[in-house]
mmCIF file of C-alpha atoms and ligand atoms in Angstrom:
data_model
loop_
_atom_site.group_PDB
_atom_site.id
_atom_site.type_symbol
_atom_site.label_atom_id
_atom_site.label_comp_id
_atom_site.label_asym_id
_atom_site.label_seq_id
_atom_site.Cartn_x
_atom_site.Cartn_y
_atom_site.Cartn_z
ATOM 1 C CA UNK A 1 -38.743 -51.490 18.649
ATOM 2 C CA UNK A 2 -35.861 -51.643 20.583
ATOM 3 C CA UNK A 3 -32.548 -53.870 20.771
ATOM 4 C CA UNK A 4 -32.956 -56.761 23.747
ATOM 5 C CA UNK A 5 -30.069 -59.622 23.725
ATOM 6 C CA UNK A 6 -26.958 -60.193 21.494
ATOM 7 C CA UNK A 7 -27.935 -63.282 19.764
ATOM 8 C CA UNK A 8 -25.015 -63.948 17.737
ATOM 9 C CA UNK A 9 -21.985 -61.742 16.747
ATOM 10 C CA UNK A 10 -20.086 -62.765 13.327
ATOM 11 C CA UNK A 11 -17.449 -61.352 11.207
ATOM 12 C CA UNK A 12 -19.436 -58.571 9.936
ATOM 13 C CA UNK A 13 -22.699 -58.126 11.923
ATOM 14 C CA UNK A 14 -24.183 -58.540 15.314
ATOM 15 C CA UNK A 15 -27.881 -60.011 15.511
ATOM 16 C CA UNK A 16 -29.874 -58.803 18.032
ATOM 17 C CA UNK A 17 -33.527 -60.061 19.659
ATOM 18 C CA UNK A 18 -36.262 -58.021 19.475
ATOM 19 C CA UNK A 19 -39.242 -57.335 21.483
ATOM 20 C CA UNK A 20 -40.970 -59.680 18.291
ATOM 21 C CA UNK A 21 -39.710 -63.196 18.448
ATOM 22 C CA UNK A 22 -39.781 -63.450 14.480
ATOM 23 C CA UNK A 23 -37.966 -60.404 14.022
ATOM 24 C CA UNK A 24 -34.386 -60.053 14.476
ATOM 25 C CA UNK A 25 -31.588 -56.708 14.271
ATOM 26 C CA UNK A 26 -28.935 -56.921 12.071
ATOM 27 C CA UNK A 27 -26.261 -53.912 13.631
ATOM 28 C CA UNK A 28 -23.442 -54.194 10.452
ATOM 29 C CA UNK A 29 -20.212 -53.270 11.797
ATOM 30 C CA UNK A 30 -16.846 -51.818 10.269
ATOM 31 C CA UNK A 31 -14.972 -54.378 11.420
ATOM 32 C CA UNK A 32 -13.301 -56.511 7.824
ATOM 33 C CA UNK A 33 -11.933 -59.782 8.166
ATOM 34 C CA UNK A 34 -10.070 -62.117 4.923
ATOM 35 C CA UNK A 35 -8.682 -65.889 5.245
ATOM 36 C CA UNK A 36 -11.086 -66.783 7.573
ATOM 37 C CA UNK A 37 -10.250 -64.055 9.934
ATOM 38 C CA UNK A 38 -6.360 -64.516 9.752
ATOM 39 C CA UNK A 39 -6.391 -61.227 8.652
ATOM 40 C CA UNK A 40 -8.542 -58.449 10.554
ATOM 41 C CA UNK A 41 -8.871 -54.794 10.151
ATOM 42 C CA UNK A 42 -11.619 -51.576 10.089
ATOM 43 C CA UNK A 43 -13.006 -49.881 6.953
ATOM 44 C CA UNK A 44 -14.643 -46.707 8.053
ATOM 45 C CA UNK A 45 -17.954 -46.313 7.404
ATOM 46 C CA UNK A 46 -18.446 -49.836 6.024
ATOM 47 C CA UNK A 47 -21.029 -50.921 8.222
ATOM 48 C CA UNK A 48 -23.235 -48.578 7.116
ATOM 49 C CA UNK A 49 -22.643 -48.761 3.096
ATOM 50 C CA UNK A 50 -22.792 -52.597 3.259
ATOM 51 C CA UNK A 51 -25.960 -51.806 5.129
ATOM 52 C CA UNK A 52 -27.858 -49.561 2.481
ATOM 53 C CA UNK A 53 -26.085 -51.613 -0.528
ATOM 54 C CA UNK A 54 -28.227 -54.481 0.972
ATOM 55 C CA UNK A 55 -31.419 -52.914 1.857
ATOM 56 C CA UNK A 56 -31.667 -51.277 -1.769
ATOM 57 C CA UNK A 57 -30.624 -54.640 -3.505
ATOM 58 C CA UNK A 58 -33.159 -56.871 -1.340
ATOM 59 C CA UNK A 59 -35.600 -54.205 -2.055
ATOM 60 C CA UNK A 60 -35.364 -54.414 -5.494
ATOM 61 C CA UNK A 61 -34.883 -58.105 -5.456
ATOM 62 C CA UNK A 62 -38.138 -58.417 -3.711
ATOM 63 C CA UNK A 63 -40.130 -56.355 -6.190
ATOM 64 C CA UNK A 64 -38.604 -58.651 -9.037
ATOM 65 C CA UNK A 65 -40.527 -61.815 -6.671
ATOM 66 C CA UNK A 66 -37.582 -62.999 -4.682
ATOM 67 C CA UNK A 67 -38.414 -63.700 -0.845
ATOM 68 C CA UNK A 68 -35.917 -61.892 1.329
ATOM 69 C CA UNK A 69 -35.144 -61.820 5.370
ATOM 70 C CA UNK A 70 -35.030 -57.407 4.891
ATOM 71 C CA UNK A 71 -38.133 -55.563 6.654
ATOM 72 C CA UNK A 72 -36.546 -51.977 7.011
ATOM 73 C CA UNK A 73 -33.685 -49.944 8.295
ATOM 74 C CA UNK A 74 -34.061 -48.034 11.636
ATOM 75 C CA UNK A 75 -30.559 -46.474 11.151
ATOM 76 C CA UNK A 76 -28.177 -46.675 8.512
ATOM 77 C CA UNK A 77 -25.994 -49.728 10.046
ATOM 78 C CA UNK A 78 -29.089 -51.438 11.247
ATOM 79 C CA UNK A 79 -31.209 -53.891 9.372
ATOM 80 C CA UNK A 80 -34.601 -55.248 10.720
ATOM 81 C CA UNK A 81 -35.190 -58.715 9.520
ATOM 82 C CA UNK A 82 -37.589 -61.982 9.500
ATOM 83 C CA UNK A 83 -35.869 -64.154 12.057
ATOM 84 C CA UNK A 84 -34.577 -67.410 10.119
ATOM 85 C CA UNK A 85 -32.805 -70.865 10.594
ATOM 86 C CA UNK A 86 -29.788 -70.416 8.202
ATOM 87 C CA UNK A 87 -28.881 -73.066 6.246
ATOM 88 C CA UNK A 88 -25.537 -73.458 6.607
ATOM 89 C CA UNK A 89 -24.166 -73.675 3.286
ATOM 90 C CA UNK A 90 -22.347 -70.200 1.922
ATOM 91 C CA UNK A 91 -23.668 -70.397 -1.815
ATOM 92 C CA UNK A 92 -21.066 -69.025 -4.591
ATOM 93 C CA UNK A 93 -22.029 -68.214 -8.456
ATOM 94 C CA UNK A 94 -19.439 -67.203 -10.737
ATOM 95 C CA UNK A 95 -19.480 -65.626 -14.087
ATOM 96 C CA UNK A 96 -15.918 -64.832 -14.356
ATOM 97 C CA UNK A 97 -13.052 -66.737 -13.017
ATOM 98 C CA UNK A 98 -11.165 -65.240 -9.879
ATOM 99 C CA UNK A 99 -10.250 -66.079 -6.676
ATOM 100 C CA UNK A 100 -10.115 -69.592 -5.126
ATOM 101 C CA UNK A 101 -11.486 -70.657 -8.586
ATOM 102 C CA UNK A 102 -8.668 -69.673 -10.254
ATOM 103 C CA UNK A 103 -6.154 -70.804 -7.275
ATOM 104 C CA UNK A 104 -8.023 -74.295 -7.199
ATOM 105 C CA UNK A 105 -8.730 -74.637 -10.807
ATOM 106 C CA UNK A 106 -5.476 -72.982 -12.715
ATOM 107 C CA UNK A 107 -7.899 -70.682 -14.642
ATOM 108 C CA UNK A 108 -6.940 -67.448 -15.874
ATOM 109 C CA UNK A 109 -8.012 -64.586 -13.983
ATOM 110 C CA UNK A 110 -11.012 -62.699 -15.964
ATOM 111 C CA UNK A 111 -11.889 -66.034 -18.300
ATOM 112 C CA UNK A 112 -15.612 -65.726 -18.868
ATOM 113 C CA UNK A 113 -17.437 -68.787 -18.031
ATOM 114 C CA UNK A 114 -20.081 -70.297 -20.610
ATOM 115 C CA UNK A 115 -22.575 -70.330 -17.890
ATOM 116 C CA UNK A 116 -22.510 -69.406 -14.467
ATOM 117 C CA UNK A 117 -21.376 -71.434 -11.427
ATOM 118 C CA UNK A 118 -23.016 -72.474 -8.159
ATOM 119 C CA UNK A 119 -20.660 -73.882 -5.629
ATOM 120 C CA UNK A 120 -21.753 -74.777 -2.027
ATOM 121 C CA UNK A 121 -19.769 -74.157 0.679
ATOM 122 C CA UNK A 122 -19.696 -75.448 3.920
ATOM 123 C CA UNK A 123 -20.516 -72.701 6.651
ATOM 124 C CA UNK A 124 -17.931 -73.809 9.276
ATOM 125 C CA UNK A 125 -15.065 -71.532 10.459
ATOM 126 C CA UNK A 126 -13.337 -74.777 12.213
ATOM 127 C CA UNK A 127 -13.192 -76.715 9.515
ATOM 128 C CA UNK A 128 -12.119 -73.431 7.005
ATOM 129 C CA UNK A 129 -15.331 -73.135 5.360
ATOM 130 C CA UNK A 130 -14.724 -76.639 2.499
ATOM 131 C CA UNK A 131 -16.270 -76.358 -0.860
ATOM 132 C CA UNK A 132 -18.991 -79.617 -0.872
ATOM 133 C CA UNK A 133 -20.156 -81.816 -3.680
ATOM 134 C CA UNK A 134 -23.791 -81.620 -3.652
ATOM 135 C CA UNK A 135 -23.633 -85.539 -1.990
ATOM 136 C CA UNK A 136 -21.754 -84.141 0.739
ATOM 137 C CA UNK A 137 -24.236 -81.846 1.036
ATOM 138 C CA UNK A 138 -26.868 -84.600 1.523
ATOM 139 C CA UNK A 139 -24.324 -86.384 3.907
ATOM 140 C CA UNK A 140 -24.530 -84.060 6.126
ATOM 141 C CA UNK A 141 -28.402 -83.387 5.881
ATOM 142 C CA UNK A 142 -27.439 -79.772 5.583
ATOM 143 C CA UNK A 143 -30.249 -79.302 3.131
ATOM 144 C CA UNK A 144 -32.942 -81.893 1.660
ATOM 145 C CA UNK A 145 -32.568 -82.618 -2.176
ATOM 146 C CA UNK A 146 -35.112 -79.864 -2.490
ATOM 147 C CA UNK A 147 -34.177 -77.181 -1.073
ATOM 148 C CA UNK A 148 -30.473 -77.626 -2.878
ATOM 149 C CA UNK A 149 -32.413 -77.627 -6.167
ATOM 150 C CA UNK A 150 -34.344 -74.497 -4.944
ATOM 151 C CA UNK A 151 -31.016 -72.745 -3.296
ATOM 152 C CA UNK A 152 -29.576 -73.503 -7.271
ATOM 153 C CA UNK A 153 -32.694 -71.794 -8.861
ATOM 154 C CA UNK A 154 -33.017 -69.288 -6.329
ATOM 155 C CA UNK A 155 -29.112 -68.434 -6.689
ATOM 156 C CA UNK A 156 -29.331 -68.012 -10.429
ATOM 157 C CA UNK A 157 -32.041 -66.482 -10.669
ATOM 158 C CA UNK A 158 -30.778 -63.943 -8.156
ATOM 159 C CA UNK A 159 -27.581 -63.619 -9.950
ATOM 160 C CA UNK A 160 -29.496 -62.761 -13.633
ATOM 161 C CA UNK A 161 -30.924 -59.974 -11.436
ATOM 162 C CA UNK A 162 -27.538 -58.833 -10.090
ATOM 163 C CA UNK A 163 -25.886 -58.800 -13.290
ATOM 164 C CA UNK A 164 -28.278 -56.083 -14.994
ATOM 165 C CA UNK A 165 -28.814 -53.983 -12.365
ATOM 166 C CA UNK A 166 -24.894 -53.738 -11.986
ATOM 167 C CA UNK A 167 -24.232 -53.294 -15.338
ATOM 168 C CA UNK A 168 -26.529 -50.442 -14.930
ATOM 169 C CA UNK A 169 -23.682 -49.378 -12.149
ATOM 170 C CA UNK A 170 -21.173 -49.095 -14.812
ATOM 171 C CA UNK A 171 -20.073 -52.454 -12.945
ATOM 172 C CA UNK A 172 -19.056 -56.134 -14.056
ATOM 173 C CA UNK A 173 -20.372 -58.803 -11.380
ATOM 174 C CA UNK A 174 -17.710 -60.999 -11.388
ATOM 175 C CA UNK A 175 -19.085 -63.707 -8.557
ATOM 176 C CA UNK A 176 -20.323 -63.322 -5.034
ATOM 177 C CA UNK A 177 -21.528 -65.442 -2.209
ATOM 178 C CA UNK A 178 -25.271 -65.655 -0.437
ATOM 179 C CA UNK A 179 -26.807 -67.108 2.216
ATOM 180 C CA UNK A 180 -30.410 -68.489 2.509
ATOM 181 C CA UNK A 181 -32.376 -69.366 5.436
ATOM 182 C CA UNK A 182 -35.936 -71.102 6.612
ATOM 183 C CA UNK A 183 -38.889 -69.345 7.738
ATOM 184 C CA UNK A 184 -41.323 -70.946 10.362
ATOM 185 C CA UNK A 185 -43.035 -72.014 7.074
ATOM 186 C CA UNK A 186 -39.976 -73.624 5.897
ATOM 187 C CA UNK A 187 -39.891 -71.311 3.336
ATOM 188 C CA UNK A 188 -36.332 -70.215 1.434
ATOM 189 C CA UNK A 189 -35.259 -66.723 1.775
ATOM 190 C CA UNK A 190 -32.385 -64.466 0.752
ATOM 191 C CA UNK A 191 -30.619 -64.197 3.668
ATOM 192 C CA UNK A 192 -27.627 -62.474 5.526
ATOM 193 C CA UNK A 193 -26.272 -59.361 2.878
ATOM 194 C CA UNK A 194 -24.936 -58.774 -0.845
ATOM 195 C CA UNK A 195 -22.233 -56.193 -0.911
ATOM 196 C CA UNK A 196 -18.657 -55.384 -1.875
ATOM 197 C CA UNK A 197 -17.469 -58.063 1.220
ATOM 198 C CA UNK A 198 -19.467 -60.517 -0.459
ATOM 199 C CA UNK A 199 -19.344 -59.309 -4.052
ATOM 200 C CA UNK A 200 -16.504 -59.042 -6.594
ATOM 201 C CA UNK A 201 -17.429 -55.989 -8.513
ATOM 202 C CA UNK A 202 -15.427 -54.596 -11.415
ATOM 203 C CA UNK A 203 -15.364 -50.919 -12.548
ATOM 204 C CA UNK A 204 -16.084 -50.906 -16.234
ATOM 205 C CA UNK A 205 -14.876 -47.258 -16.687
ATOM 206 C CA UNK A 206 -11.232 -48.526 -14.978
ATOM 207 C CA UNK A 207 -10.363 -50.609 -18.296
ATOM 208 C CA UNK A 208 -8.586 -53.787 -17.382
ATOM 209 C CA UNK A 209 -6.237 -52.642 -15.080
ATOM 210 C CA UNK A 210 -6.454 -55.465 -12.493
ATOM 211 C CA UNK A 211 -6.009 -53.222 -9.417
ATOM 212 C CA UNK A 212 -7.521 -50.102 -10.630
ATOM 213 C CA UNK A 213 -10.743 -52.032 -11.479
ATOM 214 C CA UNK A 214 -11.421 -53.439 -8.372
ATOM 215 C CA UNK A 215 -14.596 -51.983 -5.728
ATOM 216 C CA UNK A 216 -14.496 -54.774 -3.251
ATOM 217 C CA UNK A 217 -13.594 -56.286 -0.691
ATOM 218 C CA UNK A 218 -10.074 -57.592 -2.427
ATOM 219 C CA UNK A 219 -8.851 -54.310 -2.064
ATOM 220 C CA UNK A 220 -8.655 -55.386 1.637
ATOM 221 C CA UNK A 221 -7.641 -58.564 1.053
ATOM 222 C CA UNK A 222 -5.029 -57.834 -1.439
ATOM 223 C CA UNK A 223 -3.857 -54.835 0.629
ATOM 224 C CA UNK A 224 -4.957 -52.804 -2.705
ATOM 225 C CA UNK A 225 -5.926 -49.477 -0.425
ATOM 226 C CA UNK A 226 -8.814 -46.672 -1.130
ATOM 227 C CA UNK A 227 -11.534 -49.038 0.666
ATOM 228 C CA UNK A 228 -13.515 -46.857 1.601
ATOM 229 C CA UNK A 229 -13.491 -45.140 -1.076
ATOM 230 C CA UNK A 230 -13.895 -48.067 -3.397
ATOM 231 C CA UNK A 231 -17.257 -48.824 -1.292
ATOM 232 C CA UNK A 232 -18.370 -45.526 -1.160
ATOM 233 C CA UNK A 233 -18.401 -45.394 -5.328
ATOM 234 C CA UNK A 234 -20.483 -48.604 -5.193
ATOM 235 C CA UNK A 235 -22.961 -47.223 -2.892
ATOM 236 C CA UNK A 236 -23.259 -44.010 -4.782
ATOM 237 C CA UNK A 237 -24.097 -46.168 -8.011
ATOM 238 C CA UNK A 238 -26.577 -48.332 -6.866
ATOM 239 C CA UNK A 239 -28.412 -45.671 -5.579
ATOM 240 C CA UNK A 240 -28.794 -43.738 -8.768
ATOM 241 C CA UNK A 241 -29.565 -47.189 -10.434
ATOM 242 C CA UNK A 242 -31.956 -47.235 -7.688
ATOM 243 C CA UNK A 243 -33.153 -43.434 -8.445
ATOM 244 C CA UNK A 244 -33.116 -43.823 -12.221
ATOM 245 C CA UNK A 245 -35.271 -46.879 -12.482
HETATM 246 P P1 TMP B 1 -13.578 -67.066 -3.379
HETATM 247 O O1 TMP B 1 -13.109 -66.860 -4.777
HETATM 248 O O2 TMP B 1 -12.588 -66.643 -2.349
HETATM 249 O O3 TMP B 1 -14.080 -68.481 -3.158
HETATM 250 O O4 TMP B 1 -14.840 -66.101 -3.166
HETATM 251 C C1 TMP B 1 -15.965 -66.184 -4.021
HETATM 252 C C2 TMP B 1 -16.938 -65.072 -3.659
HETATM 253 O O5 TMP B 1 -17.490 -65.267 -2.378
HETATM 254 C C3 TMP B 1 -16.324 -63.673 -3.632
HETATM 255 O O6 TMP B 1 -17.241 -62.755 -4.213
HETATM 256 C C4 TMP B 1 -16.158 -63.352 -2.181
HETATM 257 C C5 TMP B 1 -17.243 -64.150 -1.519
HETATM 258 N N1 TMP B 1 -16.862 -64.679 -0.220
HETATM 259 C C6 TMP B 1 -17.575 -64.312 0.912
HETATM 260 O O7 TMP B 1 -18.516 -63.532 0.837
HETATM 261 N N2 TMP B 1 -17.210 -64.854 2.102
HETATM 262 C C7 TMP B 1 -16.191 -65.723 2.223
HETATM 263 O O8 TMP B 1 -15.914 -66.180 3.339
HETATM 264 C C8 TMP B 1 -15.456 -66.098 1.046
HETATM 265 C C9 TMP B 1 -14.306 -67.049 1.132
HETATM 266 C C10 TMP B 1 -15.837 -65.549 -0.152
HETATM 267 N N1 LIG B 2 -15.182 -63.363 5.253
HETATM 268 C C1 LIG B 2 -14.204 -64.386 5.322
HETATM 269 C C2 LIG B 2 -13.360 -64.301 6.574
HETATM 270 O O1 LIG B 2 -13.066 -63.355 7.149
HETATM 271 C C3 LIG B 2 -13.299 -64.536 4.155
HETATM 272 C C4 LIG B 2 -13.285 -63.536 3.043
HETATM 273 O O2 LIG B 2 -14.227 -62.811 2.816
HETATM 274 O O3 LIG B 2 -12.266 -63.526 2.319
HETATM 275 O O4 LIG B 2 -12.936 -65.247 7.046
#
């Protein structure tokens, strides 16, 4: 199956049509962006780690019953998926404070939340990306009353997963973003990608050193250095999680 148009080119990855109208491409790129692209720069190599963290954690989130948009991989920075209609709404769970949470909130970095958080963002570079109230939400009619309850159960559900497989990592999930999107059936699924640009990830082994800890995508934003190397270790870790399972 080859490549035909450029359907869309984001931050991070360029969709492609394919010769199947309910199949897309996903090509990830190297190309890192922070502050809603007010900052831009090039890890090497990250299209393709984002691209097999992914694939491995949609694999194993689909043999644990969650729908995702992942078919397969025909090279290492390319994704085959099930063509959807995003919703656009960038869903956020947190377990531990950081971030805008902290800047917004006045929350220590690292406080452990009782019980996770699901914030909904709206997906719109113009307007900066706003977090919504769930009635804004509605306002808009970017989701029905449903599918927010679903994206909730979906999102929590995804993030119990996330948690123990990257403890198994050696790694704290701290909070990170998804996207879901509507099949022809109008059925959710786990869209877009889960990886250290959408993940905060914490190295247990690094103690609480709050620079030394970090494998994510604030080492770009934060101008923290060893990116690639920081998404390299995460790669490596899943995929013995992966292996040892
Ligand atoms: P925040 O603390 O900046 O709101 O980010 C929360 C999580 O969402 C963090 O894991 C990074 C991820 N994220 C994205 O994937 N894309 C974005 O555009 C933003 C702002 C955050
Ligand atoms: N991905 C977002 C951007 O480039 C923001 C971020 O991840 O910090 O705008």
């Amino acid at each position: 199956m080859s490549a035909l148009t450029k359907l869309y080119e984001g931050k991070a990855k360029v969709l492609y049509t394919t010769d199947r109208s309910d199949i897309l491409l996903a090509d990830f790129k190297d190309d890192a962006t922070a502050f809603n692209a007010q900052k831009r720069g090039s890890i090497q190599g990250k299209g393709a780690i984002n691209c097999s963290i992914s694939s491995k954690l949609f694999q194993q989130l689909e043999a644990h019953g969650i729908k995702t948009h992942y078919i397969d991989n025909p090279t290492p920075n390319q994704m085959r998926v099930r063509a959807v209609k995003i919703v656009p709404i960038e869903v956020v769970v947190r377990n531990i404070a950081a971030g805008s949470l902290c800047q917004q909130t006045g929350l220590p970095l690292g406080t452990v939340l009782k019980q996770p958080l699901v914030e909904f963002y709206y997906k719109n570079d113009p307007l900066g990306d706003p977090l919504l109230t769930r009635d804004r939400l509605l306002l808009l009619e970017l989701a029905t009353p449903e599918q927010v309850d679903g994206i909730t159960h979906l999102a929590l559900q995804i993030n119990d997963f996330l948690i123990n497989f990257f403890k198994r990592c050696d790694i704290t999930l701290v909070d990170f973003k998804l996207e879901f999107g509507l099949d022809s059936q109008q059925q959710l699924l786990l869209a877009d990608e889960i990886s250290p640009d959408t993940c905060r990830l914490w190295d247990n082994s690094a103690g609480d050193d709050p620079n030394r800890r970090v494998l994510d995508k604030d080492r770009f934003r934060r101008d923290l250095g060893n990116i690639e190397n920081a998404y390299q270790e995460v790669l490596q870790r899943v995929l013995k999680a992966v292996e040892e399972l």
